[in-house]
PDB file of C-alpha atoms in Angstrom:
ATOM      1  CA  UNK A 738       8.484  13.367  -8.542  1.00 97.00           C
ATOM      2  CA  UNK A 739       6.165  10.703  -7.161  1.00 97.00           C
ATOM      3  CA  UNK A 740       4.167   8.655  -9.638  1.00 97.00           C
ATOM      4  CA  UNK A 741       2.313   5.381  -9.438  1.00 96.00           C
ATOM      5  CA  UNK A 742       1.687   2.253 -11.429  1.00 96.00           C
ATOM      6  CA  UNK A 743      -1.966   3.293 -11.448  1.00 91.00           C
ATOM      7  CA  UNK A 744      -4.566   5.069  -9.383  1.00 89.00           C
ATOM      8  CA  UNK A 745      -5.227   4.214  -5.749  1.00 90.00           C
ATOM      9  CA  UNK A 746      -1.788   2.690  -5.128  1.00 95.00           C
ATOM     10  CA  UNK A 747      -0.836   5.022  -2.274  1.00 95.00           C
ATOM     11  CA  UNK A 748       1.011   7.897  -3.965  1.00 96.00           C
ATOM     12  CA  UNK A 749      -0.349  10.500  -1.562  1.00 96.00           C
ATOM     13  CA  UNK A 750       0.525   8.459   1.522  1.00 97.00           C
ATOM     14  CA  UNK A 751       4.067   7.931   0.245  1.00 98.00           C
ATOM     15  CA  UNK A 752       4.337  11.623  -0.629  1.00 98.00           C
ATOM     16  CA  UNK A 753       3.146  12.506   2.881  1.00 98.00           C
ATOM     17  CA  UNK A 754       5.673  10.118   4.424  1.00 98.00           C
ATOM     18  CA  UNK A 755       8.579  11.631   2.490  1.00 98.00           C
ATOM     19  CA  UNK A 756       7.388  15.111   3.448  1.00 98.00           C
ATOM     20  CA  UNK A 757       7.022  14.156   7.124  1.00 98.00           C
ATOM     21  CA  UNK A 758      10.565  12.770   7.310  1.00 98.00           C
ATOM     22  CA  UNK A 759      12.045  15.778   5.524  1.00 97.00           C
ATOM     23  CA  UNK A 760      10.198  18.159   7.854  1.00 97.00           C
ATOM     24  CA  UNK A 761      11.361  16.208  10.909  1.00 96.00           C
ATOM     25  CA  UNK A 762      14.901  16.627   9.593  1.00 96.00           C
ATOM     26  CA  UNK A 763      14.464  20.385   9.735  1.00 95.00           C
ATOM     27  CA  UNK A 764      13.948  20.989   6.050  1.00 96.00           C
ATOM     28  CA  UNK A 765      11.583  23.479   4.487  1.00 97.00           C
ATOM     29  CA  UNK A 766       9.206  21.209   2.588  1.00 98.00           C
ATOM     30  CA  UNK A 767       6.760  21.880  -0.232  1.00 98.00           C
ATOM     31  CA  UNK A 768       4.402  19.431  -1.911  1.00 98.00           C
ATOM     32  CA  UNK A 769       2.981  20.225  -5.342  1.00 97.00           C
ATOM     33  CA  UNK A 770      -0.068  18.339  -6.590  1.00 95.00           C
ATOM     34  CA  UNK A 771      -0.055  18.747 -10.345  1.00 92.00           C
ATOM     35  CA  UNK A 772      -3.766  18.021 -10.816  1.00 92.00           C
ATOM     36  CA  UNK A 773      -6.419  16.889  -8.357  1.00 91.00           C
ATOM     37  CA  UNK A 774      -9.066  14.833 -10.138  1.00 89.00           C
ATOM     38  CA  UNK A 775     -11.824  13.673  -7.816  1.00 86.00           C
ATOM     39  CA  UNK A 776     -12.218  14.357  -4.107  1.00 84.00           C
ATOM     40  CA  UNK A 777     -12.429  12.366  -0.905  1.00 79.00           C
ATOM     41  CA  UNK A 778     -15.828  11.725   0.647  1.00 78.00           C
ATOM     42  CA  UNK A 779     -15.401  14.763   2.908  1.00 82.00           C
ATOM     43  CA  UNK A 780     -14.597  17.030  -0.025  1.00 80.00           C
ATOM     44  CA  UNK A 781     -10.871  17.202   0.634  1.00 84.00           C
ATOM     45  CA  UNK A 782      -8.058  16.493  -1.806  1.00 88.00           C
ATOM     46  CA  UNK A 783      -4.582  15.018  -1.692  1.00 91.00           C
ATOM     47  CA  UNK A 784      -2.886  18.193  -0.444  1.00 93.00           C
ATOM     48  CA  UNK A 785      -5.278  18.176   2.521  1.00 94.00           C
ATOM     49  CA  UNK A 786      -4.159  14.636   3.296  1.00 95.00           C
ATOM     50  CA  UNK A 787      -0.513  15.715   3.119  1.00 97.00           C
ATOM     51  CA  UNK A 788      -1.090  18.561   5.574  1.00 95.00           C
ATOM     52  CA  UNK A 789      -3.004  16.299   7.946  1.00 96.00           C
ATOM     53  CA  UNK A 790      -0.286  13.659   8.017  1.00 97.00           C
ATOM     54  CA  UNK A 791       2.935  15.630   7.507  1.00 97.00           C
ATOM     55  CA  UNK A 792       2.020  18.761   9.442  1.00 92.00           C
ATOM     56  CA  UNK A 793       3.145  22.268   8.639  1.00 92.00           C
ATOM     57  CA  UNK A 794       4.445  21.909   5.098  1.00 96.00           C
ATOM     58  CA  UNK A 795       3.726  24.138   2.121  1.00 97.00           C
ATOM     59  CA  UNK A 796       1.222  22.644  -0.287  1.00 97.00           C
ATOM     60  CA  UNK A 797       0.043  23.793  -3.679  1.00 96.00           C
ATOM     61  CA  UNK A 798      -2.554  22.345  -6.020  1.00 95.00           C
ATOM     62  CA  UNK A 799      -2.412  23.627  -9.605  1.00 94.00           C
ATOM     63  CA  UNK A 800      -5.923  22.631 -10.626  1.00 94.00           C
ATOM     64  CA  UNK A 801      -8.843  20.767  -9.069  1.00 93.00           C
ATOM     65  CA  UNK A 802     -11.344  18.783 -11.099  1.00 93.00           C
ATOM     66  CA  UNK A 803     -14.428  17.316  -9.465  1.00 90.00           C
ATOM     67  CA  UNK A 804     -14.677  14.202 -11.642  1.00 91.00           C
ATOM     68  CA  UNK A 805     -12.363  11.298 -10.723  1.00 92.00           C
ATOM     69  CA  UNK A 806     -11.011  10.940 -14.252  1.00 92.00           C
ATOM     70  CA  UNK A 807      -7.800  11.460 -16.173  1.00 92.00           C
ATOM     71  CA  UNK A 808      -6.939  15.183 -15.953  1.00 92.00           C
ATOM     72  CA  UNK A 809      -7.505  15.807 -19.660  1.00 95.00           C
ATOM     73  CA  UNK A 810     -10.898  14.092 -19.572  1.00 95.00           C
ATOM     74  CA  UNK A 811     -11.921  15.818 -16.350  1.00 94.00           C
ATOM     75  CA  UNK A 812     -10.930  19.206 -17.778  1.00 94.00           C
ATOM     76  CA  UNK A 813     -12.894  18.602 -20.971  1.00 94.00           C
ATOM     77  CA  UNK A 814     -16.016  17.573 -19.077  1.00 93.00           C
ATOM     78  CA  UNK A 815     -15.857  20.525 -16.697  1.00 92.00           C
ATOM     79  CA  UNK A 816     -14.878  23.157 -19.246  1.00 93.00           C
ATOM     80  CA  UNK A 817     -11.866  24.046 -17.124  1.00 94.00           C
ATOM     81  CA  UNK A 818      -8.393  24.673 -18.548  1.00 93.00           C
ATOM     82  CA  UNK A 819      -5.769  21.958 -18.687  1.00 93.00           C
ATOM     83  CA  UNK A 820      -2.233  22.225 -17.392  1.00 93.00           C
ATOM     84  CA  UNK A 821       0.945  21.026 -19.073  1.00 93.00           C
ATOM     85  CA  UNK A 822       4.565  20.219 -18.243  1.00 94.00           C
ATOM     86  CA  UNK A 823       5.592  23.886 -18.428  1.00 94.00           C
ATOM     87  CA  UNK A 824       2.986  24.844 -15.806  1.00 95.00           C
ATOM     88  CA  UNK A 825       4.144  22.092 -13.469  1.00 96.00           C
ATOM     89  CA  UNK A 826       7.834  22.896 -13.965  1.00 95.00           C
ATOM     90  CA  UNK A 827       7.260  26.608 -13.347  1.00 96.00           C
ATOM     91  CA  UNK A 828       5.305  25.988 -10.140  1.00 96.00           C
ATOM     92  CA  UNK A 829       7.950  23.557  -8.865  1.00 96.00           C
ATOM     93  CA  UNK A 830      10.731  25.993  -9.717  1.00 96.00           C
ATOM     94  CA  UNK A 831       9.068  28.784  -7.757  1.00 96.00           C
ATOM     95  CA  UNK A 832       8.562  26.538  -4.751  1.00 97.00           C
ATOM     96  CA  UNK A 833      12.193  25.457  -4.982  1.00 96.00           C
ATOM     97  CA  UNK A 834      13.314  29.044  -4.458  1.00 96.00           C
ATOM     98  CA  UNK A 835      12.090  29.044  -0.859  1.00 96.00           C
ATOM     99  CA  UNK A 836      12.181  25.361   0.112  1.00 97.00           C
ATOM    100  CA  UNK A 837      14.836  22.721   0.641  1.00 97.00           C
ATOM    101  CA  UNK A 838      12.706  19.829  -0.566  1.00 97.00           C
ATOM    102  CA  UNK A 839       9.989  19.984  -3.239  1.00 98.00           C
ATOM    103  CA  UNK A 840       7.926  16.873  -3.926  1.00 98.00           C
ATOM    104  CA  UNK A 841       5.704  16.775  -7.001  1.00 97.00           C
ATOM    105  CA  UNK A 842       2.861  14.248  -6.975  1.00 96.00           C
ATOM    106  CA  UNK A 843       1.313  13.152 -10.246  1.00 91.00           C
ATOM    107  CA  UNK A 844      -2.237  12.031 -10.963  1.00 89.00           C
ATOM    108  CA  UNK A 845      -2.962   8.373 -11.640  1.00 87.00           C
ATOM    109  CA  UNK A 846      -0.174   6.601 -13.500  1.00 93.00           C
ATOM    110  CA  UNK A 847       2.889   7.863 -15.315  1.00 95.00           C
ATOM    111  CA  UNK A 848       1.322   8.233 -18.755  1.00 95.00           C
ATOM    112  CA  UNK A 849      -2.113   9.610 -17.864  1.00 94.00           C
ATOM    113  CA  UNK A 850      -2.886  12.498 -20.228  1.00 94.00           C
ATOM    114  CA  UNK A 851      -2.951  16.015 -18.832  1.00 94.00           C
ATOM    115  CA  UNK A 852      -3.900  17.908 -21.999  1.00 92.00           C
ATOM    116  CA  UNK A 853      -4.931  17.492 -25.634  1.00 91.00           C
ATOM    117  CA  UNK A 854      -1.289  17.338 -26.683  1.00 92.00           C
ATOM    118  CA  UNK A 855      -0.915  14.089 -24.796  1.00 92.00           C
ATOM    119  CA  UNK A 856       1.357  15.582 -22.147  1.00 94.00           C
ATOM    120  CA  UNK A 857       1.964  13.456 -19.066  1.00 95.00           C
ATOM    121  CA  UNK A 858       3.652  13.727 -15.709  1.00 94.00           C
ATOM    122  CA  UNK A 859       6.601  11.951 -17.343  1.00 96.00           C
ATOM    123  CA  UNK A 860       7.011  14.961 -19.652  1.00 96.00           C
ATOM    124  CA  UNK A 861       7.053  17.239 -16.613  1.00 95.00           C
ATOM    125  CA  UNK A 862       9.722  15.101 -14.924  1.00 96.00           C
ATOM    126  CA  UNK A 863      11.834  15.164 -18.084  1.00 95.00           C
ATOM    127  CA  UNK A 864      11.418  18.934 -18.443  1.00 93.00           C
ATOM    128  CA  UNK A 865      12.547  19.490 -14.854  1.00 94.00           C
ATOM    129  CA  UNK A 866      15.325  16.911 -14.988  1.00 94.00           C
ATOM    130  CA  UNK A 867      14.214  15.315 -11.726  1.00 96.00           C
ATOM    131  CA  UNK A 868      14.188  11.641 -10.703  1.00 96.00           C
ATOM    132  CA  UNK A 869      10.942   9.719 -10.272  1.00 97.00           C
ATOM    133  CA  UNK A 870       9.854   7.464  -7.429  1.00 98.00           C
ATOM    134  CA  UNK A 871       7.389   4.742  -8.427  1.00 98.00           C
ATOM    135  CA  UNK A 872       4.658   3.709  -5.996  1.00 98.00           C
ATOM    136  CA  UNK A 873       3.313   0.212  -6.629  1.00 97.00           C
ATOM    137  CA  UNK A 874       0.726  -2.172  -5.269  1.00 97.00           C
ATOM    138  CA  UNK A 875       1.800  -5.171  -3.227  1.00 96.00           C
ATOM    139  CA  UNK A 876      -0.056  -8.072  -4.802  1.00 94.00           C
ATOM    140  CA  UNK A 877      -0.831  -9.954  -7.968  1.00 94.00           C
ATOM    141  CA  UNK A 878      -0.500  -7.931 -11.174  1.00 93.00           C
ATOM    142  CA  UNK A 879       1.893  -5.356  -9.810  1.00 97.00           C
ATOM    143  CA  UNK A 880       4.982  -6.739 -11.568  1.00 97.00           C
ATOM    144  CA  UNK A 881       3.637  -6.076 -15.054  1.00 97.00           C
ATOM    145  CA  UNK A 882       2.438  -2.573 -14.174  1.00 97.00           C
ATOM    146  CA  UNK A 883       5.752  -1.783 -12.509  1.00 97.00           C
ATOM    147  CA  UNK A 884       7.792  -3.103 -15.429  1.00 97.00           C
ATOM    148  CA  UNK A 885       5.747  -1.050 -17.914  1.00 97.00           C
ATOM    149  CA  UNK A 886       6.248   2.088 -15.834  1.00 97.00           C
ATOM    150  CA  UNK A 887       9.982   1.423 -15.543  1.00 97.00           C
ATOM    151  CA  UNK A 888      10.277   0.850 -19.284  1.00 97.00           C
ATOM    152  CA  UNK A 889       8.454   4.104 -20.018  1.00 97.00           C
ATOM    153  CA  UNK A 890      10.840   5.990 -17.732  1.00 97.00           C
ATOM    154  CA  UNK A 891      13.868   4.369 -19.303  1.00 96.00           C
ATOM    155  CA  UNK A 892      12.745   5.138 -22.864  1.00 95.00           C
ATOM    156  CA  UNK A 893      12.295   8.792 -21.918  1.00 95.00           C
ATOM    157  CA  UNK A 894      15.672   9.056 -20.262  1.00 95.00           C
ATOM    158  CA  UNK A 895      14.190   9.728 -16.816  1.00 96.00           C
ATOM    159  CA  UNK A 896      15.984   8.481 -13.718  1.00 95.00           C
ATOM    160  CA  UNK A 897      14.027   6.064 -11.554  1.00 96.00           C
ATOM    161  CA  UNK A 898      14.911   6.326  -7.870  1.00 96.00           C
ATOM    162  CA  UNK A 899      13.237   3.071  -6.979  1.00 97.00           C
ATOM    163  CA  UNK A 900       9.907   1.598  -6.000  1.00 98.00           C
ATOM    164  CA  UNK A 901       7.844   1.824  -2.803  1.00 98.00           C
ATOM    165  CA  UNK A 902       4.895  -0.382  -1.912  1.00 98.00           C
ATOM    166  CA  UNK A 903       2.193   2.133  -1.066  1.00 97.00           C
ATOM    167  CA  UNK A 904       0.021  -0.159   1.058  1.00 97.00           C
ATOM    168  CA  UNK A 905       1.547  -3.297   2.537  1.00 97.00           C
ATOM    169  CA  UNK A 906      -1.279  -5.602   3.726  1.00 96.00           C
ATOM    170  CA  UNK A 907      -1.618  -6.749   7.307  1.00 93.00           C
ATOM    171  CA  UNK A 908      -1.752 -10.342   6.079  1.00 93.00           C
ATOM    172  CA  UNK A 909       0.208 -10.473   2.800  1.00 95.00           C
ATOM    173  CA  UNK A 910      -0.614 -13.359   0.486  1.00 94.00           C
ATOM    174  CA  UNK A 911       1.884 -15.462  -1.450  1.00 93.00           C
ATOM    175  CA  UNK A 912       2.045 -13.044  -4.388  1.00 94.00           C
ATOM    176  CA  UNK A 913       2.762 -10.049  -2.155  1.00 95.00           C
ATOM    177  CA  UNK A 914       5.505 -11.883  -0.271  1.00 94.00           C
ATOM    178  CA  UNK A 915       7.186 -13.040  -3.475  1.00 93.00           C
ATOM    179  CA  UNK A 916       6.896  -9.567  -4.952  1.00 95.00           C
ATOM    180  CA  UNK A 917       9.257  -8.185  -2.332  1.00 95.00           C
ATOM    181  CA  UNK A 918      12.046  -9.928  -4.230  1.00 93.00           C
ATOM    182  CA  UNK A 919      10.595  -9.500  -7.706  1.00 95.00           C
ATOM    183  CA  UNK A 920       9.545  -5.838  -7.623  1.00 96.00           C
ATOM    184  CA  UNK A 921      13.112  -4.453  -7.773  1.00 96.00           C
ATOM    185  CA  UNK A 922      13.735  -6.660 -10.812  1.00 96.00           C
ATOM    186  CA  UNK A 923      10.576  -5.421 -12.522  1.00 96.00           C
ATOM    187  CA  UNK A 924      11.387  -1.822 -11.627  1.00 96.00           C
ATOM    188  CA  UNK A 925      15.051  -2.047 -12.555  1.00 96.00           C
ATOM    189  CA  UNK A 926      15.595  -0.088  -9.364  1.00 97.00           C
ATOM    190  CA  UNK A 927      15.747  -0.805  -5.609  1.00 97.00           C
ATOM    191  CA  UNK A 928      12.870  -1.363  -3.227  1.00 97.00           C
ATOM    192  CA  UNK A 929      12.929   1.818  -1.147  1.00 98.00           C
ATOM    193  CA  UNK A 930      10.087   1.156   1.227  1.00 97.00           C
ATOM    194  CA  UNK A 931       6.751  -0.370   2.119  1.00 98.00           C
ATOM    195  CA  UNK A 932       4.150   1.541   4.106  1.00 98.00           C
ATOM    196  CA  UNK A 933       1.567  -0.429   6.076  1.00 97.00           C
ATOM    197  CA  UNK A 934      -2.046  -0.613   5.033  1.00 97.00           C
ATOM    198  CA  UNK A 935      -4.085   2.042   6.828  1.00 96.00           C
ATOM    199  CA  UNK A 936      -1.159   4.389   7.428  1.00 97.00           C
ATOM    200  CA  UNK A 937      -3.243   7.275   6.148  1.00 95.00           C
ATOM    201  CA  UNK A 938      -5.615   6.987   9.115  1.00 95.00           C
ATOM    202  CA  UNK A 939      -2.918   7.552  11.743  1.00 97.00           C
ATOM    203  CA  UNK A 940      -2.265  10.706  13.766  1.00 96.00           C
ATOM    204  CA  UNK A 941       0.789  12.755  12.688  1.00 97.00           C
ATOM    205  CA  UNK A 942       3.126  11.478  15.419  1.00 97.00           C
ATOM    206  CA  UNK A 943       2.357   7.818  14.782  1.00 97.00           C
ATOM    207  CA  UNK A 944       2.482   8.433  11.021  1.00 98.00           C
ATOM    208  CA  UNK A 945       5.990   9.853  11.370  1.00 98.00           C
ATOM    209  CA  UNK A 946       7.076   6.694  13.191  1.00 98.00           C
ATOM    210  CA  UNK A 947       5.549   4.536  10.463  1.00 98.00           C
ATOM    211  CA  UNK A 948       7.178   6.662   7.768  1.00 98.00           C
ATOM    212  CA  UNK A 949      10.572   6.257   9.392  1.00 98.00           C
ATOM    213  CA  UNK A 950      10.185   2.496   9.637  1.00 97.00           C
ATOM    214  CA  UNK A 951       8.712   2.159   6.170  1.00 98.00           C
ATOM    215  CA  UNK A 952      11.031   4.287   4.023  1.00 98.00           C
ATOM    216  CA  UNK A 953      14.668   3.887   3.043  1.00 97.00           C
ATOM    217  CA  UNK A 954      17.544   5.867   4.583  1.00 97.00           C
ATOM    218  CA  UNK A 955      17.575   7.630   1.202  1.00 95.00           C
ATOM    219  CA  UNK A 956      14.535   9.526   2.587  1.00 97.00           C
ATOM    220  CA  UNK A 957      15.713   9.607   6.185  1.00 96.00           C
ATOM    221  CA  UNK A 958      14.057   6.356   7.230  1.00 97.00           C
ATOM    222  CA  UNK A 959      15.245   3.002   8.570  1.00 97.00           C
ATOM    223  CA  UNK A 960      13.734   0.593   6.032  1.00 97.00           C
ATOM    224  CA  UNK A 961      15.965  -2.355   5.161  1.00 96.00           C
ATOM    225  CA  UNK A 962      14.602  -4.176   2.089  1.00 94.00           C
ATOM    226  CA  UNK A 963      16.538  -7.387   2.695  1.00 92.00           C
ATOM    227  CA  UNK A 964      15.437  -7.648   6.297  1.00 93.00           C
ATOM    228  CA  UNK A 965      11.847  -6.808   5.354  1.00 94.00           C
ATOM    229  CA  UNK A 966      11.822  -9.470   2.636  1.00 91.00           C
ATOM    230  CA  UNK A 967      13.281 -12.065   5.016  1.00 90.00           C
ATOM    231  CA  UNK A 968      10.501 -11.335   7.502  1.00 90.00           C
ATOM    232  CA  UNK A 969       7.905 -12.344   4.924  1.00 86.00           C
ATOM    233  CA  UNK A 970       9.959 -14.867   2.963  1.00 77.00           C
ATOM    234  CA  UNK A 971       7.770 -17.629   1.585  1.00 56.00           C
ATOM    235  CA  UNK A 972       8.842 -21.259   1.589  1.00 47.00           C
TER     236      UNK A 972
END
């Protein structure tokens, strides 16, 4: 399960990178988007981005809402049905029958409401018994958001794999550079990668190279958090 500390932090790019590495390793890969709320300027959604970057992987989108809002709010405004943890778990289970790797991407942050019962992507992760990867921003303010997400996971008994910076700036400021050391502390889990800003605009071959350099060996990449932090170490 891939979640974020908020919206726009790079969940889809990280999901695409994990999928691209798994596919390159010869695995049968599926990506499940629990709820698409809001579209890109060209009318595409996150699963379209995954296919463009990761190539021939199976994608499924459970529901698509036009408004860029929390899924529950978007469903209420559109008159469309909501989905809950059981729907997400069932879809993931079916994909798991024919794939080696199934990646579930949430919508917004960990505790964004999916239905009137207050269900969240955290409930889906707990129901499936799967670990969660947290995607965070690089700069100022990310430590608090990351710590809150980590605490919510811990209180629910959900395993946190680690944290990935979804968009590492070309010219990181002081806060971003310091956060390379502080993010694992806030997350209570290791730093498992940092993907460069603009990675989502690359062609598939170049994106695969970036994914390999920017993600941990846990995902089949070459990312070394200590070496990366030393590169940007502030005085």
